[in-house]
Amino acid sequence: MSDTPPSDSPTARPRWRWPLILGTLVGAALLIGVGLGLGWYLFYRPIVNVAVQLPAPPPPPAPPGPDEKQVKALEDQIEKQKAANKQIEEQIAVLKERLKADVCTIKDPLGKDSGGKSTPNATPAPEGSLPGRKSDAGSTPGIVPAAASGRAGKSTAADLASALERATVLVVSPDGSSGSGFFVSSNIVVTNHHVVGDVPAGSEVLLVSKALKTPYIGQVLTTSPKSQGDFALIRADVPAGTTHPLPLAAEPAALGEVVAAGYPALAIAMDRDLRRLANGDLKAAPQVVLTKGSVSAVQNKDRGP
């Protein structure tokens, strides 16, 4: 038996190595495949977005309800305003109706018809309420002139109002028309020609005012021609001290303060005492209306006497 070393030829290698090599190759291929598959999955997998919905915030608190007391007060105020508006509308309607008629007309103020007889529907004045007819229309004796100046010292607004109320009268003519007049002496009243109308001297008119407290019958002394002004003079015998005659002042200056006193038809149309007077209550007299203003212009200053 000879000692011969093993041969290194391929045919001489052991056969058990081939399965090991083959298994290694297969394992490596599997690892590569798994890696590629995992990479492809991670790279191309669909991205899933998970939306988390937060709970809705709580609703804001409801505003406080209206105060019932305030609502009730507003409703009451609205109703009162509606009632006031309705009353004003009614008064406007009454004034419009009165303006359609002659608001200055007082039917048969002296209680006589055109023939001098008593009117059946007229309410006569109480016995002794009308003073006697003492004046003579044909002459003007006994005219007491007004004082040249008032009482000493500065008068107040109340003093002026009282003096104007005592100086102003409502003149009612026989045909029922009426207008304002004022005393320039203790027994002489100046009014407008259109108030007494085209009547002859001696015609009777009625003079009423709250200051007189009782009606007086005056007589028309004279009237100015229509082409020379709109004036009339009336004489009435009233007790001394009852009236406050107004002295005639100098011509006023522009922007000077003045006060108008009288009985404008529109202003006294709603006076209840005027309605009583129109219905025959000869002791009723409307309230005199006082209006304060200023002179806007003095026209025809160079007109002469």
Short mmCIF file of C-alpha atoms in Angstrom, two decimals:
data_model
loop_
_atom_site.label_atom_id
_atom_site.label_comp_id
_atom_site.label_asym_id
_atom_site.label_seq_id
_atom_site.Cartn_x
_atom_site.Cartn_y
_atom_site.Cartn_z
CA MET A 1 0.00 0.00 0.00
CA SER A 2 1.49 3.26 -1.09
CA ASP A 3 1.18 6.67 0.59
CA THR A 4 -0.24 8.84 -2.16
CA PRO A 5 -1.55 12.42 -1.31
CA PRO A 6 -5.18 13.31 -2.20
CA SER A 7 -5.71 14.84 -5.57
CA ASP A 8 -6.94 18.54 -5.89
CA SER A 9 -8.96 18.08 -9.03
CA PRO A 10 -12.61 19.06 -9.11
CA THR A 11 -13.68 15.62 -9.47
CA ALA A 12 -12.01 14.87 -6.31
CA ARG A 13 -13.92 17.43 -4.16
CA PRO A 14 -16.60 16.17 -1.81
CA ARG A 15 -20.19 16.33 -3.05
CA TRP A 16 -21.70 17.72 0.18
CA ARG A 17 -20.56 21.33 -0.54
CA TRP A 18 -22.96 21.83 -3.46
CA PRO A 19 -26.12 21.85 -1.42
CA LEU A 20 -24.57 24.39 0.94
CA ILE A 21 -23.61 26.69 -1.87
CA LEU A 22 -26.98 26.31 -3.49
CA GLY A 23 -28.79 27.02 -0.22
CA THR A 24 -26.66 30.10 0.32
CA LEU A 25 -27.52 31.41 -3.12
CA VAL A 26 -31.20 30.73 -2.67
CA GLY A 27 -31.20 32.41 0.76
CA ALA A 28 -29.40 35.43 -0.65
CA ALA A 29 -31.92 35.62 -3.50
CA LEU A 30 -34.78 35.42 -1.04
CA LEU A 31 -33.30 38.17 1.11
CA ILE A 32 -32.85 40.37 -1.93
CA GLY A 33 -36.42 39.67 -3.02
CA VAL A 34 -37.76 40.41 0.43
CA GLY A 35 -35.77 43.65 0.57
CA LEU A 36 -36.96 44.72 -2.84
CA GLY A 37 -40.55 43.89 -1.99
CA LEU A 38 -40.37 45.72 1.31
CA GLY A 39 -38.80 48.74 -0.35
CA TRP A 40 -41.43 48.76 -3.07
CA TYR A 41 -44.18 48.52 -0.46
CA LEU A 42 -42.78 51.28 1.66
CA PHE A 43 -42.25 53.56 -1.36
CA TYR A 44 -45.46 52.92 -3.26
CA ARG A 45 -47.86 52.15 -0.44
CA PRO A 46 -51.02 54.43 -0.35
CA ILE A 47 -50.82 57.27 2.11
CA VAL A 48 -53.79 57.17 4.39
CA ASN A 49 -54.73 60.51 5.96
CA VAL A 50 -56.60 60.14 9.16
CA ALA A 51 -58.78 63.21 9.83
CA VAL A 52 -59.54 63.74 13.43
CA GLN A 53 -62.73 65.78 13.87
CA LEU A 54 -62.62 67.95 16.92
CA PRO A 55 -65.83 68.45 18.84
CA ALA A 56 -67.79 71.58 17.91
CA PRO A 57 -67.39 74.53 20.27
CA PRO A 58 -70.30 75.15 22.56
CA PRO A 59 -72.85 77.68 21.22
CA PRO A 60 -72.63 81.21 22.64
CA PRO A 61 -75.02 81.97 25.43
CA ALA A 62 -78.37 83.35 24.33
CA PRO A 63 -78.79 87.12 24.82
CA PRO A 64 -80.90 88.08 27.76
CA GLY A 65 -84.58 88.56 26.97
CA PRO A 66 -86.21 92.03 27.03
CA ASP A 67 -87.27 93.43 30.33
CA GLU A 68 -91.03 93.01 30.57
CA LYS A 69 -91.38 96.24 32.53
CA GLN A 70 -89.52 98.22 29.88
CA VAL A 71 -91.57 96.63 27.10
CA LYS A 72 -94.78 97.47 28.95
CA ALA A 73 -93.63 101.06 29.50
CA LEU A 74 -92.79 101.46 25.80
CA GLU A 75 -96.15 100.04 24.76
CA ASP A 76 -97.96 102.43 27.10
CA GLN A 77 -95.94 105.35 25.74
CA ILE A 78 -96.80 104.37 22.16
CA GLU A 79 -100.50 104.15 22.99
CA LYS A 80 -100.42 107.56 24.67
CA GLN A 81 -98.68 109.04 21.64
CA LYS A 82 -101.28 107.51 19.33
CA ALA A 83 -104.07 108.98 21.45
CA ALA A 84 -102.37 112.40 21.44
CA ASN A 85 -101.92 112.25 17.66
CA LYS A 86 -105.57 111.32 17.23
CA GLN A 87 -106.64 114.23 19.43
CA ILE A 88 -104.48 116.63 17.42
CA GLU A 89 -105.96 115.31 14.17
CA GLU A 90 -109.46 115.83 15.55
CA GLN A 91 -108.62 119.39 16.60
CA ILE A 92 -107.18 120.12 13.15
CA ALA A 93 -110.34 118.75 11.55
CA VAL A 94 -112.48 120.97 13.79
CA LEU A 95 -110.38 124.02 12.93
CA LYS A 96 -110.67 123.25 9.22
CA GLU A 97 -114.44 123.02 9.54
CA ARG A 98 -114.54 126.30 11.46
CA LEU A 99 -112.37 128.01 8.86
CA LYS A 100 -114.91 127.06 6.20
CA ALA A 101 -117.48 129.12 8.07
CA ASP A 102 -117.28 132.65 9.44
CA VAL A 103 -115.70 132.07 12.83
CA CYS A 104 -116.16 135.75 13.72
CA THR A 105 -119.94 135.62 13.37
CA ILE A 106 -122.06 135.70 16.52
CA LYS A 107 -125.73 135.41 15.76
CA ASP A 108 -127.86 138.34 16.98
CA PRO A 109 -125.51 139.46 19.81
CA LEU A 110 -127.94 142.06 21.13
CA GLY A 111 -130.87 139.63 21.20
CA LYS A 112 -132.79 141.47 18.46
CA ASP A 113 -133.64 140.61 14.90
CA SER A 114 -133.52 143.07 12.02
CA GLY A 115 -136.89 144.50 13.03
CA GLY A 116 -135.78 145.33 16.55
CA LYS A 117 -137.76 142.50 18.15
CA SER A 118 -136.32 139.96 20.50
CA THR A 119 -135.07 136.80 18.88
CA PRO A 120 -136.86 133.73 20.33
CA ASN A 121 -133.79 131.48 20.21
CA ALA A 122 -131.42 134.02 21.71
CA THR A 123 -130.57 133.67 25.39
CA PRO A 124 -131.10 137.11 26.95
CA ALA A 125 -128.64 138.50 29.44
CA PRO A 126 -129.72 138.42 33.08
CA GLU A 127 -131.69 141.38 34.33
CA GLY A 128 -129.41 144.33 34.93
CA SER A 129 -126.40 142.73 33.25
CA LEU A 130 -126.36 145.29 30.44
CA PRO A 131 -125.78 148.89 31.54
CA GLY A 132 -128.14 151.59 30.34
CA ARG A 133 -127.59 153.51 27.16
CA LYS A 134 -126.46 156.82 28.62
CA SER A 135 -124.27 158.09 25.79
CA ASP A 136 -125.37 160.48 23.10
CA ALA A 137 -124.11 159.51 19.65
CA GLY A 138 -124.41 163.04 18.31
CA SER A 139 -121.72 164.45 20.58
CA THR A 140 -118.66 163.30 22.43
CA PRO A 141 -118.75 165.09 25.78
CA GLY A 142 -117.28 163.50 28.82
CA ILE A 143 -114.40 161.79 27.02
CA VAL A 144 -111.72 161.17 29.60
CA PRO A 145 -108.25 161.10 28.01
CA ALA A 146 -105.79 158.40 28.87
CA ALA A 147 -102.96 159.17 31.20
CA ALA A 148 -99.83 160.31 29.47
CA SER A 149 -97.72 157.77 31.27
CA GLY A 150 -98.14 154.66 33.36
CA ARG A 151 -97.22 154.25 36.96
CA ALA A 152 -93.73 155.12 38.04
CA GLY A 153 -91.08 152.48 37.97
CA LYS A 154 -90.36 149.67 35.57
CA SER A 155 -93.37 147.43 34.98
CA THR A 156 -93.09 143.67 34.89
CA ALA A 157 -94.44 141.29 32.26
CA ALA A 158 -97.33 140.43 34.58
CA ASP A 159 -98.18 144.13 34.97
CA LEU A 160 -98.15 144.60 31.19
CA ALA A 161 -100.36 141.55 30.63
CA SER A 162 -102.86 142.77 33.24
CA ALA A 163 -102.95 146.26 31.70
CA LEU A 164 -103.51 144.88 28.19
CA GLU A 165 -106.30 142.60 29.41
CA ARG A 166 -108.07 145.60 30.98
CA ALA A 167 -107.53 147.73 27.89
CA THR A 168 -108.70 145.25 25.24
CA VAL A 169 -112.30 144.30 24.41
CA LEU A 170 -114.08 142.10 21.91
CA VAL A 171 -116.40 144.23 19.77
CA VAL A 172 -119.49 142.43 18.43
CA SER A 173 -121.50 144.30 15.81
CA PRO A 174 -125.27 143.91 15.20
CA ASP A 175 -124.69 141.66 12.16
CA GLY A 176 -122.68 139.21 14.29
CA SER A 177 -119.18 140.07 13.05
CA SER A 178 -116.57 140.70 15.70
CA GLY A 179 -113.08 142.08 16.17
CA SER A 180 -110.67 143.62 18.63
CA GLY A 181 -110.82 147.06 20.18
CA PHE A 182 -108.97 148.94 22.90
CA PHE A 183 -109.72 151.80 25.26
CA VAL A 184 -107.89 155.06 24.58
CA SER A 185 -109.82 156.76 27.38
CA SER A 186 -112.10 155.55 30.14
CA ASN A 187 -115.11 155.51 27.80
CA ILE A 188 -113.77 155.56 24.21
CA VAL A 189 -112.82 152.43 22.28
CA VAL A 190 -110.87 152.37 19.01
CA THR A 191 -111.61 149.50 16.64
CA ASN A 192 -111.67 148.86 12.89
CA HIS A 193 -114.25 150.12 10.43
CA HIS A 194 -114.72 146.62 9.02
CA VAL A 195 -115.56 145.32 12.53
CA VAL A 196 -118.61 147.56 13.02
CA GLY A 197 -119.43 147.61 9.31
CA ASP A 198 -121.10 150.37 7.34
CA VAL A 199 -123.47 151.49 10.09
CA PRO A 200 -124.68 154.99 10.88
CA ALA A 201 -123.55 156.87 13.95
CA GLY A 202 -125.48 155.81 17.02
CA SER A 203 -125.60 152.14 16.07
CA GLU A 204 -125.17 149.82 19.01
CA VAL A 205 -122.41 147.27 19.44
CA LEU A 206 -121.57 144.86 22.23
CA LEU A 207 -118.32 145.09 24.20
CA VAL A 208 -117.18 142.05 26.19
CA SER A 209 -114.00 141.02 27.98
CA LYS A 210 -113.04 139.09 31.07
CA ALA A 211 -111.82 142.31 32.70
CA LEU A 212 -115.22 143.99 32.24
CA LYS A 213 -116.91 140.98 33.90
CA THR A 214 -120.21 142.03 32.29
CA PRO A 215 -121.11 143.06 28.74
CA TYR A 216 -121.56 146.71 27.87
CA ILE A 217 -123.45 148.27 25.00
CA GLY A 218 -121.52 150.93 23.16
CA GLN A 219 -122.55 153.36 20.45
CA VAL A 220 -120.63 153.98 17.26
CA LEU A 221 -119.50 157.61 17.24
CA THR A 222 -117.87 157.74 13.82
CA THR A 223 -116.00 155.68 11.26
CA SER A 224 -113.17 156.69 8.96
CA PRO A 225 -113.75 156.79 5.21
CA LYS A 226 -112.51 153.63 3.56
CA SER A 227 -110.01 155.63 1.55
CA GLN A 228 -108.47 157.12 4.70
CA GLY A 229 -107.94 154.12 6.94
CA ASP A 230 -109.87 151.42 8.74
CA PHE A 231 -110.90 152.93 12.07
CA ALA A 232 -114.01 153.41 14.16
CA LEU A 233 -114.70 155.09 17.51
CA ILE A 234 -117.13 153.61 20.04
CA ARG A 235 -118.37 155.18 23.23
CA ALA A 236 -119.32 153.05 26.22
CA ASP A 237 -120.19 154.21 29.72
CA VAL A 238 -118.22 151.87 31.96
CA PRO A 239 -117.48 152.45 35.65
CA ALA A 240 -114.36 154.42 36.42
CA GLY A 241 -111.34 152.25 37.13
CA THR A 242 -112.73 149.26 35.26
CA THR A 243 -110.53 149.69 32.22
CA HIS A 244 -106.91 150.64 31.62
CA PRO A 245 -106.79 153.11 28.71
CA LEU A 246 -103.75 152.91 26.48
CA PRO A 247 -102.07 156.23 25.59
CA LEU A 248 -101.06 156.68 21.97
CA ALA A 249 -97.32 156.28 21.65
CA ALA A 250 -94.89 157.79 19.19
CA GLU A 251 -94.07 155.99 15.97
CA PRO A 252 -92.09 152.84 16.83
CA ALA A 253 -88.59 152.27 15.52
CA ALA A 254 -87.60 149.29 13.41
CA LEU A 255 -86.68 146.24 15.51
CA GLY A 256 -88.38 147.80 18.51
CA GLU A 257 -90.22 145.39 20.79
CA VAL A 258 -94.02 145.43 20.61
CA VAL A 259 -96.88 143.41 22.07
CA ALA A 260 -100.12 142.75 20.19
CA ALA A 261 -103.30 142.16 22.20
CA GLY A 262 -106.63 141.16 20.75
CA TYR A 263 -108.97 138.40 19.67
CA PRO A 264 -107.75 136.91 16.36
CA ALA A 265 -110.37 134.56 14.94
CA LEU A 266 -108.06 131.60 14.41
CA ALA A 267 -106.63 131.84 17.93
CA ILE A 268 -109.99 132.03 19.75
CA ALA A 269 -111.85 129.57 17.52
CA MET A 270 -111.39 126.78 20.10
CA ASP A 271 -112.16 128.97 23.13
CA ARG A 272 -115.14 127.47 24.99
CA ASP A 273 -116.22 130.89 26.23
CA LEU A 274 -116.53 132.10 22.63
CA ARG A 275 -118.91 129.21 21.91
CA ARG A 276 -120.89 130.13 25.04
CA LEU A 277 -121.06 133.74 23.85
CA ALA A 278 -122.19 132.62 20.40
CA ASN A 279 -124.91 130.51 22.04
CA GLY A 280 -126.32 133.53 23.87
CA ASP A 281 -124.39 133.68 27.15
CA LEU A 282 -123.54 137.38 27.05
CA LYS A 283 -121.44 137.20 30.20
CA ALA A 284 -119.00 134.78 28.59
CA ALA A 285 -115.89 136.29 27.04
CA PRO A 286 -112.92 134.60 25.35
CA GLN A 287 -109.42 135.02 26.70
CA VAL A 288 -107.45 137.89 25.17
CA VAL A 289 -104.49 136.71 23.06
CA LEU A 290 -101.12 138.38 23.72
CA THR A 291 -98.33 138.11 21.15
CA LYS A 292 -94.83 139.52 21.61
CA GLY A 293 -92.70 140.51 18.62
CA SER A 294 -90.59 143.21 17.04
CA VAL A 295 -91.19 145.85 14.39
CA SER A 296 -90.01 144.56 11.02
CA ALA A 297 -90.38 147.84 9.12
CA VAL A 298 -91.96 151.27 9.43
CA GLN A 299 -93.44 151.94 5.99
CA ASN A 300 -94.10 155.37 4.50
CA LYS A 301 -92.22 157.22 7.23
CA ASP A 302 -92.36 160.39 5.13
CA ARG A 303 -96.11 160.23 4.58
CA GLY A 304 -96.77 163.35 6.65
CA PRO A 305 -99.92 164.13 8.63
#
